[in-house]
Amino acid sequence: MATLQSFMSLKSTTTATTTAALSSKTLALPRTLSLSSSASFNPLRLKSLATTSRGGARMYDTVAGRYATALADVANSNGTLPATSDDVAKLEKIFTDPEVYSFFCSPVIGVATKRSVLDDIIKSAELQPHTANFLNVLVDVDRIEMLKDIVKEFERVYNKITGTEMAVVTSVVNLENEHLAQIAKGVQKLTGAKNVRIKTAIDPSLVAGFTIRYGDGASKLVDLSVKTQLEEIASQLDLGDIKLAV
């Protein structure tokens, strides 16, 4: 409940601040980079990443990967990789909200104002110092809009470092933890991975059952959904465009 209240308070703050900034049309000057933590980032390195060409999605993905690798390197060097992964998961949830994401991507809102709201995020989410430093750098070099892509790339880098296979389980309703554990063991046998992480998603169109996506870029699929079984039956019976009522 406390986390939810903090998030709702954050949304209220970002909305009010955005409105005020749009009304005044004033921009704050960027603050100097503050990377005093011993486990922080080389500002020159991250600034060089920020000046990399933004032309095209391919370059965009590459730069996001470099930022993600920089964060993972710091976390791995100070033994906080799992905790940093938890930080990234928290940020993914926070920045999935359109209001929060739009606030930080707005060119009208000054860096100092964004940093102030970022301080609230850091405190409420209890992020580690090096994660906080990383976020401040992204704001300072105007790369915060890449956070969603950085999150995806960090997950890939984390999985590679730890020998972890990511599996996305999609079902009609939330599955019990024991069932997810059984699925994880199954994926581990299929892939030979040292560890397996499960992400869940809901899709009512599956009717019943579930699907499992894993592999590089979720390229492999195990489909145990009733929807697919019905489609296969319809195909075998040559029912054409007839839709089955379920």
PDB file of N, CA and C in Angstrom, residues 83-155:
ATOM      1  N   ALA A  83      20.687  -7.067  -6.969  1.00  0.00           N
ATOM      2  CA  ALA A  83      19.969  -5.920  -6.420  1.00  0.00           C
ATOM      3  C   ALA A  83      19.749  -4.852  -7.488  1.00  0.00           C
ATOM      4  N   THR A  84      20.724  -4.681  -8.374  1.00  0.00           N
ATOM      5  CA  THR A  84      20.584  -3.715  -9.457  1.00  0.00           C
ATOM      6  C   THR A  84      19.516  -4.172 -10.445  1.00  0.00           C
ATOM      7  N   SER A  85      19.428  -5.472 -10.651  1.00  0.00           N
ATOM      8  CA  SER A  85      18.368  -6.018 -11.503  1.00  0.00           C
ATOM      9  C   SER A  85      17.002  -5.703 -10.900  1.00  0.00           C
ATOM     10  N   ASP A  86      16.900  -5.777  -9.580  1.00  0.00           N
ATOM     11  CA  ASP A  86      15.650  -5.410  -8.902  1.00  0.00           C
ATOM     12  C   ASP A  86      15.359  -3.924  -9.105  1.00  0.00           C
ATOM     13  N   ASP A  87      16.405  -3.085  -9.046  1.00  0.00           N
ATOM     14  CA  ASP A  87      16.232  -1.650  -9.294  1.00  0.00           C
ATOM     15  C   ASP A  87      15.661  -1.407 -10.690  1.00  0.00           C
ATOM     16  N   VAL A  88      16.226  -2.099 -11.654  1.00  0.00           N
ATOM     17  CA  VAL A  88      15.801  -1.930 -13.054  1.00  0.00           C
ATOM     18  C   VAL A  88      14.352  -2.368 -13.221  1.00  0.00           C
ATOM     19  N   ALA A  89      13.966  -3.440 -12.524  1.00  0.00           N
ATOM     20  CA  ALA A  89      12.577  -3.912 -12.598  1.00  0.00           C
ATOM     21  C   ALA A  89      11.623  -2.863 -12.026  1.00  0.00           C
ATOM     22  N   LYS A  90      12.036  -2.198 -10.949  1.00  0.00           N
ATOM     23  CA  LYS A  90      11.215  -1.134 -10.361  1.00  0.00           C
ATOM     24  C   LYS A  90      11.065   0.022 -11.352  1.00  0.00           C
ATOM     25  N   LEU A  91      12.169   0.398 -11.994  1.00  0.00           N
ATOM     26  CA  LEU A  91      12.128   1.507 -12.952  1.00  0.00           C
ATOM     27  C   LEU A  91      11.258   1.170 -14.154  1.00  0.00           C
ATOM     28  N   GLU A  92      11.289  -0.089 -14.561  1.00  0.00           N
ATOM     29  CA  GLU A  92      10.451  -0.509 -15.685  1.00  0.00           C
ATOM     30  C   GLU A  92       8.975  -0.279 -15.370  1.00  0.00           C
ATOM     31  N   LYS A  93       8.560  -0.619 -14.150  1.00  0.00           N
ATOM     32  CA  LYS A  93       7.166  -0.431 -13.751  1.00  0.00           C
ATOM     33  C   LYS A  93       6.812   1.049 -13.671  1.00  0.00           C
ATOM     34  N   ILE A  94       7.719   1.836 -13.098  1.00  0.00           N
ATOM     35  CA  ILE A  94       7.450   3.266 -12.918  1.00  0.00           C
ATOM     36  C   ILE A  94       7.350   3.980 -14.271  1.00  0.00           C
ATOM     37  N   PHE A  95       8.296   3.716 -15.167  1.00  0.00           N
ATOM     38  CA  PHE A  95       8.335   4.432 -16.441  1.00  0.00           C
ATOM     39  C   PHE A  95       7.398   3.844 -17.487  1.00  0.00           C
ATOM     40  N   THR A  96       6.728   2.743 -17.143  1.00  0.00           N
ATOM     41  CA  THR A  96       5.687   2.228 -18.030  1.00  0.00           C
ATOM     42  C   THR A  96       4.474   3.145 -18.012  1.00  0.00           C
ATOM     43  N   ASP A  97       4.296   3.873 -16.906  1.00  0.00           N
ATOM     44  CA  ASP A  97       3.188   4.813 -16.796  1.00  0.00           C
ATOM     45  C   ASP A  97       3.386   5.958 -17.795  1.00  0.00           C
ATOM     46  N   PRO A  98       2.430   6.202 -18.678  1.00  0.00           N
ATOM     47  CA  PRO A  98       2.580   7.233 -19.722  1.00  0.00           C
ATOM     48  C   PRO A  98       2.853   8.630 -19.169  1.00  0.00           C
ATOM     49  N   GLU A  99       2.229   8.972 -18.033  1.00  0.00           N
ATOM     50  CA  GLU A  99       2.410  10.314 -17.476  1.00  0.00           C
ATOM     51  C   GLU A  99       3.842  10.517 -17.001  1.00  0.00           C
ATOM     52  N   VAL A 100       4.390   9.509 -16.338  1.00  0.00           N
ATOM     53  CA  VAL A 100       5.764   9.607 -15.842  1.00  0.00           C
ATOM     54  C   VAL A 100       6.738   9.672 -17.011  1.00  0.00           C
ATOM     55  N   TYR A 101       6.538   8.804 -17.992  1.00  0.00           N
ATOM     56  CA  TYR A 101       7.442   8.761 -19.144  1.00  0.00           C
ATOM     57  C   TYR A 101       7.391  10.070 -19.925  1.00  0.00           C
ATOM     58  N   SER A 102       6.186  10.591 -20.149  1.00  0.00           N
ATOM     59  CA  SER A 102       6.025  11.845 -20.892  1.00  0.00           C
ATOM     60  C   SER A 102       6.668  13.011 -20.162  1.00  0.00           C
ATOM     61  N   PHE A 103       6.567  13.010 -18.835  1.00  0.00           N
ATOM     62  CA  PHE A 103       7.163  14.072 -18.024  1.00  0.00           C
ATOM     63  C   PHE A 103       8.666  14.154 -18.268  1.00  0.00           C
ATOM     64  N   PHE A 104       9.348  13.007 -18.192  1.00  0.00           N
ATOM     65  CA  PHE A 104      10.803  13.018 -18.319  1.00  0.00           C
ATOM     66  C   PHE A 104      11.270  13.205 -19.762  1.00  0.00           C
ATOM     67  N   CYS A 105      10.397  12.923 -20.714  1.00  0.00           N
ATOM     68  CA  CYS A 105      10.770  13.111 -22.123  1.00  0.00           C
ATOM     69  C   CYS A 105      10.450  14.521 -22.632  1.00  0.00           C
ATOM     70  N   SER A 106       9.710  15.293 -21.848  1.00  0.00           N
ATOM     71  CA  SER A 106       9.280  16.615 -22.286  1.00  0.00           C
ATOM     72  C   SER A 106      10.462  17.579 -22.422  1.00  0.00           C
ATOM     73  N   PRO A 107      10.617  18.229 -23.583  1.00  0.00           N
ATOM     74  CA  PRO A 107      11.686  19.210 -23.759  1.00  0.00           C
ATOM     75  C   PRO A 107      11.392  20.530 -23.059  1.00  0.00           C
ATOM     76  N   VAL A 108      10.158  20.715 -22.625  1.00  0.00           N
ATOM     77  CA  VAL A 108       9.754  21.965 -21.975  1.00  0.00           C
ATOM     78  C   VAL A 108      10.196  21.997 -20.514  1.00  0.00           C
ATOM     79  N   ILE A 109      10.250  20.846 -19.891  1.00  0.00           N
ATOM     80  CA  ILE A 109      10.584  20.767 -18.467  1.00  0.00           C
ATOM     81  C   ILE A 109      12.096  20.760 -18.285  1.00  0.00           C
ATOM     82  N   GLY A 110      12.590  21.616 -17.419  1.00  0.00           N
ATOM     83  CA  GLY A 110      14.023  21.762 -17.210  1.00  0.00           C
ATOM     84  C   GLY A 110      14.662  20.583 -16.494  1.00  0.00           C
ATOM     85  N   VAL A 111      15.987  20.466 -16.652  1.00  0.00           N
ATOM     86  CA  VAL A 111      16.730  19.364 -16.051  1.00  0.00           C
ATOM     87  C   VAL A 111      16.632  19.399 -14.529  1.00  0.00           C
ATOM     88  N   ALA A 112      16.720  20.602 -13.943  1.00  0.00           N
ATOM     89  CA  ALA A 112      16.658  20.723 -12.488  1.00  0.00           C
ATOM     90  C   ALA A 112      15.323  20.213 -11.954  1.00  0.00           C
ATOM     91  N   THR A 113      14.246  20.494 -12.676  1.00  0.00           N
ATOM     92  CA  THR A 113      12.915  20.041 -12.266  1.00  0.00           C
ATOM     93  C   THR A 113      12.809  18.522 -12.378  1.00  0.00           C
ATOM     94  N   LYS A 114      13.348  17.981 -13.456  1.00  0.00           N
ATOM     95  CA  LYS A 114      13.330  16.530 -13.627  1.00  0.00           C
ATOM     96  C   LYS A 114      14.159  15.850 -12.536  1.00  0.00           C
ATOM     97  N   ARG A 115      15.274  16.452 -12.192  1.00  0.00           N
ATOM     98  CA  ARG A 115      16.119  15.885 -11.138  1.00  0.00           C
ATOM     99  C   ARG A 115      15.393  15.867  -9.800  1.00  0.00           C
ATOM    100  N   SER A 116      14.613  16.907  -9.547  1.00  0.00           N
ATOM    101  CA  SER A 116      13.874  16.993  -8.287  1.00  0.00           C
ATOM    102  C   SER A 116      12.867  15.847  -8.169  1.00  0.00           C
ATOM    103  N   VAL A 117      12.139  15.596  -9.258  1.00  0.00           N
ATOM    104  CA  VAL A 117      11.180  14.490  -9.261  1.00  0.00           C
ATOM    105  C   VAL A 117      11.921  13.156  -9.216  1.00  0.00           C
ATOM    106  N   LEU A 118      13.069  13.110  -9.874  1.00  0.00           N
ATOM    107  CA  LEU A 118      13.868  11.892  -9.879  1.00  0.00           C
ATOM    108  C   LEU A 118      14.325  11.544  -8.464  1.00  0.00           C
ATOM    109  N   ASP A 119      14.628  12.564  -7.667  1.00  0.00           N
ATOM    110  CA  ASP A 119      14.998  12.339  -6.268  1.00  0.00           C
ATOM    111  C   ASP A 119      13.877  11.632  -5.515  1.00  0.00           C
ATOM    112  N   ASP A 120      12.631  12.013  -5.807  1.00  0.00           N
ATOM    113  CA  ASP A 120      11.479  11.370  -5.168  1.00  0.00           C
ATOM    114  C   ASP A 120      11.388   9.897  -5.575  1.00  0.00           C
ATOM    115  N   ILE A 121      11.638   9.635  -6.852  1.00  0.00           N
ATOM    116  CA  ILE A 121      11.610   8.252  -7.339  1.00  0.00           C
ATOM    117  C   ILE A 121      12.682   7.427  -6.640  1.00  0.00           C
ATOM    118  N   ILE A 122      13.871   7.980  -6.566  1.00  0.00           N
ATOM    119  CA  ILE A 122      15.003   7.269  -5.962  1.00  0.00           C
ATOM    120  C   ILE A 122      14.729   6.923  -4.503  1.00  0.00           C
ATOM    121  N   LYS A 123      14.135   7.875  -3.785  1.00  0.00           N
ATOM    122  CA  LYS A 123      13.849   7.647  -2.368  1.00  0.00           C
ATOM    123  C   LYS A 123      12.706   6.656  -2.178  1.00  0.00           C
ATOM    124  N   SER A 124      11.624   6.835  -2.920  1.00  0.00           N
ATOM    125  CA  SER A 124      10.453   5.973  -2.738  1.00  0.00           C
ATOM    126  C   SER A 124      10.727   4.541  -3.194  1.00  0.00           C
ATOM    127  N   ALA A 125      11.543   4.384  -4.236  1.00  0.00           N
ATOM    128  CA  ALA A 125      11.860   3.052  -4.749  1.00  0.00           C
ATOM    129  C   ALA A 125      13.069   2.444  -4.052  1.00  0.00           C
ATOM    130  N   GLU A 126      13.741   3.249  -3.213  1.00  0.00           N
ATOM    131  CA  GLU A 126      14.919   2.791  -2.467  1.00  0.00           C
ATOM    132  C   GLU A 126      15.981   2.217  -3.408  1.00  0.00           C
ATOM    133  N   LEU A 127      16.320   3.015  -4.412  1.00  0.00           N
ATOM    134  CA  LEU A 127      17.322   2.582  -5.381  1.00  0.00           C
ATOM    135  C   LEU A 127      18.732   2.722  -4.808  1.00  0.00           C
ATOM    136  N   GLN A 128      19.624   1.904  -5.301  1.00  0.00           N
ATOM    137  CA  GLN A 128      21.014   1.955  -4.868  1.00  0.00           C
ATOM    138  C   GLN A 128      21.697   3.210  -5.408  1.00  0.00           C
ATOM    139  N   PRO A 129      22.755   3.662  -4.738  1.00  0.00           N
ATOM    140  CA  PRO A 129      23.439   4.897  -5.149  1.00  0.00           C
ATOM    141  C   PRO A 129      23.892   4.889  -6.602  1.00  0.00           C
ATOM    142  N   HIS A 130      24.460   3.768  -7.071  1.00  0.00           N
ATOM    143  CA  HIS A 130      24.959   3.774  -8.455  1.00  0.00           C
ATOM    144  C   HIS A 130      23.810   3.778  -9.466  1.00  0.00           C
ATOM    145  N   THR A 131      22.652   3.207  -9.090  1.00  0.00           N
ATOM    146  CA  THR A 131      21.481   3.282  -9.974  1.00  0.00           C
ATOM    147  C   THR A 131      20.969   4.720 -10.025  1.00  0.00           C
ATOM    148  N   ALA A 132      20.978   5.377  -8.866  1.00  0.00           N
ATOM    149  CA  ALA A 132      20.558   6.779  -8.803  1.00  0.00           C
ATOM    150  C   ALA A 132      21.477   7.655  -9.647  1.00  0.00           C
ATOM    151  N   ASN A 133      22.792   7.429  -9.537  1.00  0.00           N
ATOM    152  CA  ASN A 133      23.753   8.186 -10.338  1.00  0.00           C
ATOM    153  C   ASN A 133      23.505   7.980 -11.834  1.00  0.00           C
ATOM    154  N   PHE A 134      23.230   6.748 -12.189  1.00  0.00           N
ATOM    155  CA  PHE A 134      22.978   6.400 -13.584  1.00  0.00           C
ATOM    156  C   PHE A 134      21.781   7.169 -14.126  1.00  0.00           C
ATOM    157  N   LEU A 135      20.689   7.221 -13.354  1.00  0.00           N
ATOM    158  CA  LEU A 135      19.486   7.937 -13.785  1.00  0.00           C
ATOM    159  C   LEU A 135      19.765   9.428 -13.948  1.00  0.00           C
ATOM    160  N   ASN A 136      20.518  10.000 -13.012  1.00  0.00           N
ATOM    161  CA  ASN A 136      20.838  11.422 -13.094  1.00  0.00           C
ATOM    162  C   ASN A 136      21.665  11.736 -14.337  1.00  0.00           C
ATOM    163  N   VAL A 137      22.578  10.824 -14.691  1.00  0.00           N
ATOM    164  CA  VAL A 137      23.379  11.015 -15.900  1.00  0.00           C
ATOM    165  C   VAL A 137      22.482  10.989 -17.130  1.00  0.00           C
ATOM    166  N   LEU A 138      21.533  10.057 -17.160  1.00  0.00           N
ATOM    167  CA  LEU A 138      20.620   9.970 -18.307  1.00  0.00           C
ATOM    168  C   LEU A 138      19.829  11.264 -18.474  1.00  0.00           C
ATOM    169  N   VAL A 139      19.415  11.853 -17.373  1.00  0.00           N
ATOM    170  CA  VAL A 139      18.681  13.118 -17.437  1.00  0.00           C
ATOM    171  C   VAL A 139      19.601  14.230 -17.926  1.00  0.00           C
ATOM    172  N   ASP A 140      20.816  14.275 -17.395  1.00  0.00           N
ATOM    173  CA  ASP A 140      21.752  15.351 -17.742  1.00  0.00           C
ATOM    174  C   ASP A 140      22.152  15.327 -19.212  1.00  0.00           C
ATOM    175  N   VAL A 141      22.305  14.125 -19.776  1.00  0.00           N
ATOM    176  CA  VAL A 141      22.736  14.037 -21.176  1.00  0.00           C
ATOM    177  C   VAL A 141      21.555  13.827 -22.124  1.00  0.00           C
ATOM    178  N   ASP A 142      20.349  14.033 -21.604  1.00  0.00           N
ATOM    179  CA  ASP A 142      19.129  13.975 -22.421  1.00  0.00           C
ATOM    180  C   ASP A 142      18.957  12.619 -23.096  1.00  0.00           C
ATOM    181  N   ARG A 143      19.113  11.564 -22.285  1.00  0.00           N
ATOM    182  CA  ARG A 143      18.913  10.212 -22.803  1.00  0.00           C
ATOM    183  C   ARG A 143      17.867   9.435 -21.995  1.00  0.00           C
ATOM    184  N   ILE A 144      17.133  10.109 -21.135  1.00  0.00           N
ATOM    185  CA  ILE A 144      16.172   9.415 -20.281  1.00  0.00           C
ATOM    186  C   ILE A 144      15.074   8.747 -21.106  1.00  0.00           C
ATOM    187  N   GLU A 145      14.826   9.263 -22.315  1.00  0.00           N
ATOM    188  CA  GLU A 145      13.781   8.657 -23.149  1.00  0.00           C
ATOM    189  C   GLU A 145      14.178   7.253 -23.611  1.00  0.00           C
ATOM    190  N   MET A 146      15.457   6.900 -23.457  1.00  0.00           N
ATOM    191  CA  MET A 146      15.927   5.586 -23.858  1.00  0.00           C
ATOM    192  C   MET A 146      15.780   4.548 -22.753  1.00  0.00           C
ATOM    193  N   LEU A 147      15.239   4.947 -21.613  1.00  0.00           N
ATOM    194  CA  LEU A 147      15.233   4.052 -20.451  1.00  0.00           C
ATOM    195  C   LEU A 147      14.526   2.726 -20.736  1.00  0.00           C
ATOM    196  N   LYS A 148      13.422   2.761 -21.464  1.00  0.00           N
ATOM    197  CA  LYS A 148      12.693   1.522 -21.764  1.00  0.00           C
ATOM    198  C   LYS A 148      13.571   0.557 -22.554  1.00  0.00           C
ATOM    199  N   ASP A 149      14.334   1.088 -23.504  1.00  0.00           N
ATOM    200  CA  ASP A 149      15.222   0.234 -24.290  1.00  0.00           C
ATOM    201  C   ASP A 149      16.408  -0.236 -23.455  1.00  0.00           C
ATOM    202  N   ILE A 150      16.883   0.627 -22.565  1.00  0.00           N
ATOM    203  CA  ILE A 150      17.991   0.256 -21.686  1.00  0.00           C
ATOM    204  C   ILE A 150      17.567  -0.872 -20.758  1.00  0.00           C
ATOM    205  N   VAL A 151      16.329  -0.813 -20.274  1.00  0.00           N
ATOM    206  CA  VAL A 151      15.806  -1.870 -19.403  1.00  0.00           C
ATOM    207  C   VAL A 151      15.846  -3.211 -20.133  1.00  0.00           C
ATOM    208  N   LYS A 152      15.390  -3.232 -21.379  1.00  0.00           N
ATOM    209  CA  LYS A 152      15.390  -4.477 -22.163  1.00  0.00           C
ATOM    210  C   LYS A 152      16.811  -4.991 -22.376  1.00  0.00           C
ATOM    211  N   GLU A 153      17.728  -4.070 -22.684  1.00  0.00           N
ATOM    212  CA  GLU A 153      19.103  -4.468 -22.930  1.00  0.00           C
ATOM    213  C   GLU A 153      19.786  -4.927 -21.637  1.00  0.00           C
ATOM    214  N   PHE A 154      19.447  -4.274 -20.522  1.00  0.00           N
ATOM    215  CA  PHE A 154      20.040  -4.677 -19.242  1.00  0.00           C
ATOM    216  C   PHE A 154      19.633  -6.113 -18.906  1.00  0.00           C
ATOM    217  N   GLU A 155      18.388  -6.435 -19.164  1.00  0.00           N
ATOM    218  CA  GLU A 155      17.900  -7.789 -18.908  1.00  0.00           C
ATOM    219  C   GLU A 155      18.700  -8.802 -19.716  1.00  0.00           C
TER     220      GLU A 155
END
